[in-house]
Short mmCIF file of C-alpha atoms in Angstrom, two decimals:
data_model
loop_
_atom_site.label_atom_id
_atom_site.label_comp_id
_atom_site.label_asym_id
_atom_site.label_seq_id
_atom_site.Cartn_x
_atom_site.Cartn_y
_atom_site.Cartn_z
CA MET A 27 80.03 -5.26 -35.05
CA THR A 28 77.25 -6.30 -32.66
CA LEU A 29 74.09 -4.25 -32.21
CA ARG A 30 75.20 -3.38 -28.71
CA THR A 31 78.59 -2.14 -29.91
CA LEU A 32 77.01 -0.17 -32.74
CA LEU A 33 74.53 1.53 -30.45
CA ALA A 34 77.13 2.25 -27.79
CA THR A 35 79.30 3.83 -30.49
CA THR A 36 76.35 5.97 -31.50
CA VAL A 37 76.04 7.14 -27.89
CA ALA A 38 79.73 8.03 -27.73
CA LEU A 39 79.52 10.03 -30.92
CA THR A 40 76.28 11.84 -30.18
CA PHE A 41 75.92 12.37 -26.45
CA ALA A 42 78.30 15.27 -25.99
CA GLY A 43 76.76 17.28 -28.80
CA GLN A 44 73.19 16.09 -28.86
CA ALA A 45 71.75 19.26 -27.31
CA LEU A 46 73.22 21.15 -30.25
CA ALA A 47 72.23 18.59 -32.88
CA GLN A 48 68.58 18.46 -31.93
CA ASP A 49 66.08 21.24 -32.44
CA PHE A 50 64.56 22.22 -29.12
CA ASN A 51 63.11 25.49 -30.35
CA ASP A 52 60.15 24.58 -32.56
CA PRO A 53 57.63 27.45 -32.90
CA ALA A 54 54.93 25.12 -34.25
CA GLU A 55 55.27 22.75 -31.30
CA PHE A 56 55.32 25.71 -28.91
CA LYS A 57 52.02 26.92 -30.41
CA LYS A 58 50.47 23.45 -30.31
CA GLN A 59 51.33 22.87 -26.66
CA ARG A 60 50.11 26.31 -25.66
CA GLU A 61 46.74 25.37 -27.20
CA GLN A 62 46.74 21.93 -25.55
CA LEU A 63 47.15 23.48 -22.11
CA SER A 64 43.61 24.87 -22.40
CA MET A 65 41.99 21.86 -24.12
CA THR A 66 39.28 19.76 -22.43
CA PRO A 67 40.54 16.17 -22.12
CA GLN A 68 38.64 13.09 -23.24
CA GLY A 69 38.24 10.11 -20.92
CA PRO A 70 36.92 9.20 -17.49
CA GLU A 71 36.19 12.13 -15.19
CA GLY A 72 38.63 12.47 -12.31
CA GLN A 73 41.17 10.02 -13.82
CA PRO A 74 43.67 12.19 -15.71
CA TRP A 75 46.04 9.22 -16.14
CA ALA A 76 43.36 7.59 -18.35
CA GLN A 77 42.44 10.76 -20.24
CA HIS A 78 43.90 12.14 -23.45
CA LEU A 79 43.94 15.32 -25.48
CA GLY A 80 43.01 15.19 -29.16
CA ASP A 81 41.29 12.56 -31.30
CA GLY A 82 44.11 10.43 -32.71
CA MET A 83 43.81 6.67 -32.07
CA VAL A 84 46.00 3.72 -33.05
CA ASP A 85 44.71 0.26 -33.96
CA THR A 86 46.56 -2.47 -32.05
CA ALA A 87 44.66 -5.60 -33.12
CA LYS A 88 47.84 -7.20 -34.50
CA TYR A 89 49.41 -7.17 -31.02
CA ARG A 90 46.52 -8.96 -29.29
CA LYS A 91 47.69 -11.78 -27.03
CA ASP A 92 45.43 -14.07 -25.01
CA GLY A 93 46.13 -15.25 -21.49
CA GLN A 94 48.49 -13.75 -18.97
CA VAL A 95 51.28 -11.55 -20.26
CA THR A 96 54.69 -10.28 -19.22
CA LEU A 97 55.49 -6.59 -19.39
CA CYS A 98 59.10 -5.41 -19.42
CA PHE A 99 60.12 -1.92 -18.38
CA SER A 100 63.45 -0.33 -19.23
CA ASN A 101 63.72 2.60 -16.84
CA ALA A 102 66.20 5.44 -17.25
CA GLY A 103 66.66 5.29 -13.49
CA VAL A 104 65.37 6.41 -10.12
CA PHE A 105 67.92 9.18 -9.71
CA ASN A 106 65.53 11.86 -8.49
CA PRO A 107 62.45 11.98 -6.25
CA TRP A 108 60.08 12.44 -9.20
CA ARG A 109 61.17 9.11 -10.62
CA VAL A 110 60.89 7.40 -7.23
CA VAL A 111 57.25 8.47 -6.95
CA GLY A 112 56.66 7.46 -10.56
CA LEU A 113 58.08 3.97 -10.13
CA ASN A 114 55.88 3.43 -7.08
CA ASN A 115 52.92 4.45 -9.25
CA LEU A 116 53.89 2.00 -11.98
CA ASN A 117 54.34 -0.93 -9.62
CA ALA A 118 51.08 -0.18 -7.80
CA GLU A 119 49.17 0.13 -11.09
CA ALA A 120 50.53 -3.27 -12.11
CA GLU A 121 49.07 -4.78 -8.93
CA LEU A 122 45.61 -3.79 -10.12
CA HIS A 123 45.96 -6.12 -13.12
CA LYS A 124 47.03 -9.42 -11.54
CA ASP A 125 44.42 -11.33 -13.53
CA ARG A 126 46.09 -10.25 -16.79
CA LEU A 127 49.67 -9.59 -15.77
CA LYS A 128 51.87 -12.61 -15.16
CA GLU A 129 55.04 -10.66 -14.48
CA LEU A 130 56.41 -7.12 -14.57
CA ILE A 131 60.16 -7.07 -15.22
CA VAL A 132 61.81 -3.76 -14.33
CA VAL A 133 65.42 -2.97 -15.29
CA ASP A 134 67.15 0.19 -14.02
CA ALA A 135 69.67 1.91 -16.31
CA GLU A 136 71.03 4.01 -13.43
CA GLY A 137 71.01 7.13 -15.60
CA LYS A 138 73.48 5.63 -18.11
CA ASP A 139 72.76 5.55 -21.83
CA ASP A 140 75.09 2.64 -22.55
CA LYS A 141 73.54 0.53 -19.78
CA GLN A 142 70.02 1.23 -21.01
CA ILE A 143 70.99 0.24 -24.55
CA SER A 144 72.35 -3.02 -23.16
CA ASP A 145 69.26 -3.49 -20.97
CA ILE A 146 66.88 -3.10 -23.91
CA GLU A 147 68.87 -5.51 -26.05
CA ALA A 148 68.83 -8.10 -23.24
CA LEU A 149 65.11 -7.72 -22.60
CA VAL A 150 64.23 -8.06 -26.27
CA SER A 151 66.53 -11.03 -26.90
CA GLY A 152 65.46 -12.76 -23.68
CA GLY A 153 62.13 -13.78 -25.16
CA LYS A 154 60.05 -13.21 -22.03
CA CYS A 155 58.59 -9.81 -22.86
CA ASP A 156 55.22 -9.51 -24.56
CA ALA A 157 55.51 -5.71 -24.63
CA LEU A 158 58.28 -3.28 -23.77
CA ILE A 159 57.82 -0.01 -21.90
CA VAL A 160 60.71 2.45 -22.17
CA SER A 161 61.46 5.66 -20.30
CA PRO A 162 64.60 6.79 -22.18
CA ASN A 163 67.57 8.24 -20.35
CA THR A 164 68.34 10.68 -23.16
CA THR A 165 66.63 11.26 -26.47
CA ALA A 166 69.07 10.82 -29.34
CA ALA A 167 71.24 8.15 -27.73
CA LEU A 168 68.34 5.76 -27.06
CA THR A 169 66.63 6.17 -30.43
CA PRO A 170 68.51 3.34 -32.23
CA ALA A 171 67.87 0.92 -29.37
CA VAL A 172 64.15 1.68 -29.37
CA GLU A 173 63.99 1.32 -33.15
CA ALA A 174 65.64 -2.07 -32.94
CA ALA A 175 63.18 -3.20 -30.27
CA CYS A 176 60.19 -2.05 -32.34
CA GLY A 177 61.06 -4.68 -34.91
CA LYS A 178 60.57 -7.44 -32.35
CA LEU A 179 57.62 -6.49 -30.11
CA PRO A 180 55.23 -3.62 -29.30
CA VAL A 181 57.03 -0.72 -27.63
CA ILE A 182 55.42 1.99 -25.51
CA VAL A 183 57.59 5.03 -24.74
CA PHE A 184 56.70 7.47 -21.99
CA ASP A 185 58.06 10.40 -20.00
CA ARG A 186 61.00 11.22 -22.29
CA GLY A 187 60.82 10.88 -26.06
CA VAL A 188 62.95 9.37 -28.81
CA ASN A 189 63.52 10.49 -32.39
CA THR A 190 61.44 7.80 -34.06
CA SER A 191 57.76 7.14 -34.68
CA CYS A 192 58.06 3.36 -34.35
CA PRO A 193 56.59 2.95 -30.82
CA VAL A 194 52.89 2.06 -30.72
CA THR A 195 52.35 5.24 -28.74
CA TYR A 196 54.39 7.84 -26.89
CA ILE A 197 52.79 8.80 -23.57
CA HIS A 198 53.46 12.18 -22.06
CA PRO A 199 51.66 15.15 -20.55
CA VAL A 200 51.35 18.19 -22.78
CA GLY A 201 55.10 18.51 -22.74
CA GLY A 202 58.21 20.51 -22.07
CA TYR A 203 57.04 23.54 -23.99
CA GLY A 204 53.83 23.47 -21.94
CA PHE A 205 55.81 23.36 -18.70
CA GLY A 206 58.00 26.25 -19.82
CA ILE A 207 55.01 28.26 -21.04
CA THR A 208 53.16 27.87 -17.74
CA SER A 209 56.13 28.80 -15.58
CA GLY A 210 57.56 31.41 -17.95
CA GLU A 211 54.28 33.29 -18.35
CA PHE A 212 53.75 33.36 -14.60
CA ILE A 213 57.20 34.77 -13.90
CA ALA A 214 56.91 37.28 -16.74
CA SER A 215 53.58 38.47 -15.31
CA LYS A 216 55.26 39.24 -11.98
CA LEU A 217 58.36 41.03 -13.30
CA LYS A 218 58.94 44.15 -15.33
CA LYS A 219 61.07 44.73 -18.39
CA GLY A 220 64.76 44.68 -17.51
CA ASP A 221 64.38 42.44 -14.45
CA ASN A 222 66.64 39.41 -14.02
CA VAL A 223 65.86 35.70 -13.88
CA LEU A 224 68.26 32.89 -13.03
CA ALA A 225 67.49 29.57 -14.77
CA LEU A 226 68.35 26.37 -12.90
CA ARG A 227 68.31 23.16 -14.93
CA ILE A 228 68.95 19.45 -14.40
CA MET A 229 70.92 18.18 -17.40
CA PRO A 230 71.36 18.81 -21.13
CA GLY A 231 70.09 16.70 -24.01
CA VAL A 232 66.73 15.51 -22.63
CA ASP A 233 63.91 16.71 -24.86
CA VAL A 234 61.31 17.40 -22.17
CA LEU A 235 63.87 19.43 -20.20
CA GLU A 236 65.42 21.29 -23.11
CA THR A 237 62.01 22.37 -24.40
CA ARG A 238 61.00 23.63 -20.96
CA TYR A 239 63.90 26.06 -21.06
CA SER A 240 63.39 26.92 -24.72
CA ALA A 241 59.75 27.89 -24.11
CA ALA A 242 60.48 29.91 -20.97
CA LYS A 243 63.41 31.67 -22.65
CA THR A 244 61.17 32.64 -25.57
CA ILE A 245 58.69 34.21 -23.17
CA PHE A 246 61.39 36.00 -21.19
CA ASP A 247 62.94 37.39 -24.36
CA GLU A 248 59.56 38.67 -25.57
CA ALA A 249 58.98 40.36 -22.21
CA GLY A 250 62.42 41.98 -22.12
CA ILE A 251 63.47 39.97 -19.07
CA ASN A 252 67.17 39.15 -18.74
CA VAL A 253 68.25 35.53 -18.23
CA ILE A 254 71.44 36.19 -16.28
CA GLY A 255 72.43 32.53 -16.11
CA SER A 256 71.43 29.05 -17.23
CA GLU A 257 73.06 26.56 -14.86
CA PHE A 258 72.93 22.75 -14.66
CA THR A 259 72.72 21.37 -11.13
CA GLY A 260 72.13 17.63 -11.66
CA SER A 261 69.17 17.76 -9.24
CA ASP A 262 71.69 18.12 -6.42
CA ARG A 263 70.48 20.26 -3.52
CA ALA A 264 73.94 21.32 -2.38
CA LYS A 265 74.99 22.29 -5.89
CA THR A 266 71.74 24.18 -6.46
CA LYS A 267 72.26 26.24 -3.32
CA SER A 268 75.91 26.82 -4.18
CA VAL A 269 75.11 28.05 -7.68
CA VAL A 270 72.59 30.56 -6.34
CA GLU A 271 75.03 31.68 -3.63
CA ASP A 272 77.68 32.30 -6.28
CA TYR A 273 75.36 34.65 -8.19
CA ILE A 274 74.35 36.44 -4.99
CA ASN A 275 77.98 36.80 -3.87
CA ARG A 276 78.91 38.29 -7.24
CA GLY A 277 76.32 40.98 -6.62
CA GLU A 278 73.90 39.77 -9.25
CA LYS A 279 70.35 41.03 -8.76
CA ILE A 280 67.99 38.02 -8.98
CA ASP A 281 64.33 38.95 -9.29
CA ALA A 282 63.14 35.43 -10.14
CA VAL A 283 64.36 31.86 -10.20
CA TRP A 284 63.06 29.65 -12.99
CA MET A 285 63.55 25.89 -12.68
CA ASP A 286 63.10 23.15 -15.25
CA ALA A 287 62.34 20.77 -12.36
CA GLY A 288 61.40 21.74 -8.85
CA ASP A 289 62.93 19.08 -6.63
CA THR A 290 65.68 21.46 -5.41
CA ALA A 291 63.53 24.61 -5.24
CA THR A 292 63.74 24.88 -1.46
CA ALA A 293 67.54 24.60 -1.64
CA ALA A 294 67.59 27.57 -4.02
CA LEU A 295 65.46 29.56 -1.59
CA GLU A 296 67.82 28.75 1.30
CA ALA A 297 70.54 30.74 -0.45
CA PHE A 298 68.37 33.87 -0.24
CA GLU A 299 67.54 33.18 3.42
CA ASP A 300 71.22 32.80 4.33
CA ALA A 301 72.04 36.06 2.55
CA GLY A 302 69.24 37.91 4.32
CA LEU A 303 67.54 38.68 1.02
CA PRO A 304 63.83 38.61 0.20
CA TYR A 305 62.57 35.59 -1.68
CA PRO A 306 62.43 35.93 -5.46
CA VAL A 307 59.50 35.01 -7.65
CA ILE A 308 59.99 31.29 -8.24
CA SER A 309 58.67 28.38 -10.24
CA GLY A 310 58.97 25.03 -8.50
CA GLU A 311 56.90 21.95 -9.05
CA ASP A 312 54.27 19.89 -7.23
CA GLN A 313 56.55 18.34 -4.58
CA GLN A 314 55.51 18.68 -0.96
CA ASP A 315 58.49 20.55 0.50
CA PHE A 316 58.07 23.33 -2.05
CA LEU A 317 54.30 23.52 -1.56
CA ARG A 318 54.69 23.72 2.22
CA LYS A 319 57.39 26.40 1.93
CA TRP A 320 55.18 28.34 -0.48
CA GLN A 321 52.22 28.19 1.91
CA ALA A 322 54.20 28.96 5.07
CA ASP A 323 56.22 31.88 3.68
CA LYS A 324 53.60 33.23 1.28
CA LEU A 325 55.88 32.98 -1.72
CA THR A 326 55.07 34.44 -5.11
CA ALA A 327 55.20 31.12 -6.87
CA ILE A 328 53.72 28.57 -9.22
CA GLY A 329 53.97 24.79 -9.35
CA PRO A 330 53.95 23.66 -12.97
CA SER A 331 53.85 19.91 -13.30
CA TYR A 332 54.94 16.98 -15.38
CA PRO A 333 52.56 14.67 -13.52
CA THR A 334 53.85 11.38 -12.19
CA TYR A 335 50.48 9.81 -12.93
CA GLN A 336 51.84 9.14 -16.42
CA TRP A 337 53.69 6.15 -14.94
CA ARG A 338 50.26 4.57 -14.40
CA THR A 339 49.31 5.28 -18.00
CA ALA A 340 52.30 3.31 -19.29
CA VAL A 341 51.01 0.07 -17.73
CA ILE A 342 47.43 0.76 -18.82
CA ALA A 343 48.57 1.41 -22.39
CA ALA A 344 50.75 -1.70 -22.60
CA LEU A 345 47.92 -3.94 -21.42
CA ASP A 346 45.42 -2.25 -23.75
CA VAL A 347 47.79 -2.90 -26.65
CA LEU A 348 48.05 -6.59 -25.74
CA ASP A 349 44.24 -6.67 -25.51
CA GLY A 350 44.13 -5.37 -29.08
CA LYS A 351 42.26 -2.23 -28.04
CA GLN A 352 42.66 1.10 -29.76
CA VAL A 353 44.87 3.49 -27.79
CA PRO A 354 45.48 7.22 -28.18
CA GLY A 355 48.34 7.72 -30.60
CA PRO A 356 50.75 8.13 -32.14
CA GLU A 357 51.08 10.33 -29.06
CA TRP A 358 48.98 9.79 -25.95
CA VAL A 359 48.90 13.33 -24.60
CA LEU A 360 47.80 13.63 -20.98
CA PRO A 361 46.47 16.75 -19.22
CA GLN A 362 49.19 18.83 -17.55
CA PRO A 363 47.76 20.92 -14.70
CA ALA A 364 49.66 23.44 -12.59
CA ILE A 365 49.32 24.27 -8.91
CA THR A 366 48.47 27.92 -8.38
CA GLU A 367 47.89 30.02 -5.28
CA ASP A 368 44.12 29.50 -5.36
CA VAL A 369 44.38 25.67 -5.14
CA LEU A 370 47.61 25.39 -3.13
CA ALA A 371 45.88 24.31 0.10
CA ASP A 372 44.27 21.36 -1.70
CA TYR A 373 47.68 19.82 -2.42
CA VAL A 374 49.57 20.39 0.83
CA ASP A 375 49.48 17.07 2.71
CA ALA A 376 51.35 16.79 6.02
CA ARG A 377 51.19 12.98 5.87
CA MET A 378 53.48 12.78 2.86
CA PRO A 379 57.31 13.04 2.74
CA PRO A 380 58.90 16.32 1.62
CA LEU A 381 59.77 15.15 -1.89
CA HIS A 382 56.47 13.49 -2.69
CA TYR A 383 54.87 14.76 -5.90
CA SER A 384 51.28 15.72 -5.24
CA LEU A 385 49.89 15.22 -8.74
CA CYS A 386 50.67 11.51 -8.55
CA GLY A 387 47.14 10.24 -9.10
CA CYS A 388 48.10 7.57 -6.60
CA GLN A 389 45.70 8.22 -3.75
CA GLU A 390 43.50 5.22 -4.65
CA LEU A 391 46.34 2.82 -5.48
CA PRO A 392 47.32 -0.19 -3.32
CA GLY A 393 49.56 0.75 -0.39
CA TYR A 394 48.84 4.48 -0.33
CA PRO A 395 50.20 6.43 1.48
CA GLU A 396 52.81 4.15 3.09
CA ARG A 397 54.18 2.84 -0.20
CA TRP A 398 55.10 6.44 -1.10
CA GLY A 399 56.68 7.06 2.31
CA GLY A 400 53.61 8.66 3.84
CA LYS A 401 51.86 8.12 7.17
CA LYS A 402 48.24 7.14 7.69
#
């Protein structure tokens, strides 16, 4: 049996049940991320993509490579606006390092575990990659592929995690629990015991998404708030609106909408508009259409973030590893700010497209704002 066949078999056996097999309700991790949300980061002022929380560092001297290098990136896909902004960040960051970077090879898994497993195997066996960056499609399914790659070259994982400690470092903002804590605590502060919240989610089995819901659900349970539904929408605007309409048409009272990602937040709000109902308390994210809607209609809202500036960090980390420099690890934890009412005006930017993510850290990168679909 080839490695590809073995790993694909693993996907087939684990994917359907991986959300059940993995533990996405870890009280110790919940506590740690709650503390990290209030920590002061280390690193250059005003450059959160180069900062880190905590003191852990990893020695990378054994990976040092002189001359120009080739970085390979196995991307889960560009199947939502957050990932589109992120990929623009990554490519623009690479342009800043032309003296060191010979080539950046990017392969898109199109949101398919089996394709990403095949992609990683091809990149590793191709012999061109000096370091491999991976943004996994799902957690459990990609773990064997990442472990196999670690035996051949330095691997940097970011955005979504895997169930192995073999990568040189795993880059991520505070995390899913942090996202859920920020949004859950805000909603709980605006509701009373016995009120109802509808949870809208993207997909099952992805650690940073599952833990967002786990953390928020913990907070809602403690506050006596009812989660009347937990629905997967696939980041589809039409489906999001339809799901909310179904709850409204059934006569469900919805006091708040909690979202594990905010790219369809305005679609959820349209369902209330069409029904002639007042807007609920809502958690969105840092994308422009939501921020503008929030400002224009004076919503009771918060914009937690999973900042797209981490896509810059992935390139920086890979090059630092090939320079033999110490890097934060085994986890490189980035700051994870949230947009609140008092700073909302600072992030609304009429030049940028509706689904641009404002905490991109991309304002000084080559091609901004046009590269991200904006206007000068």
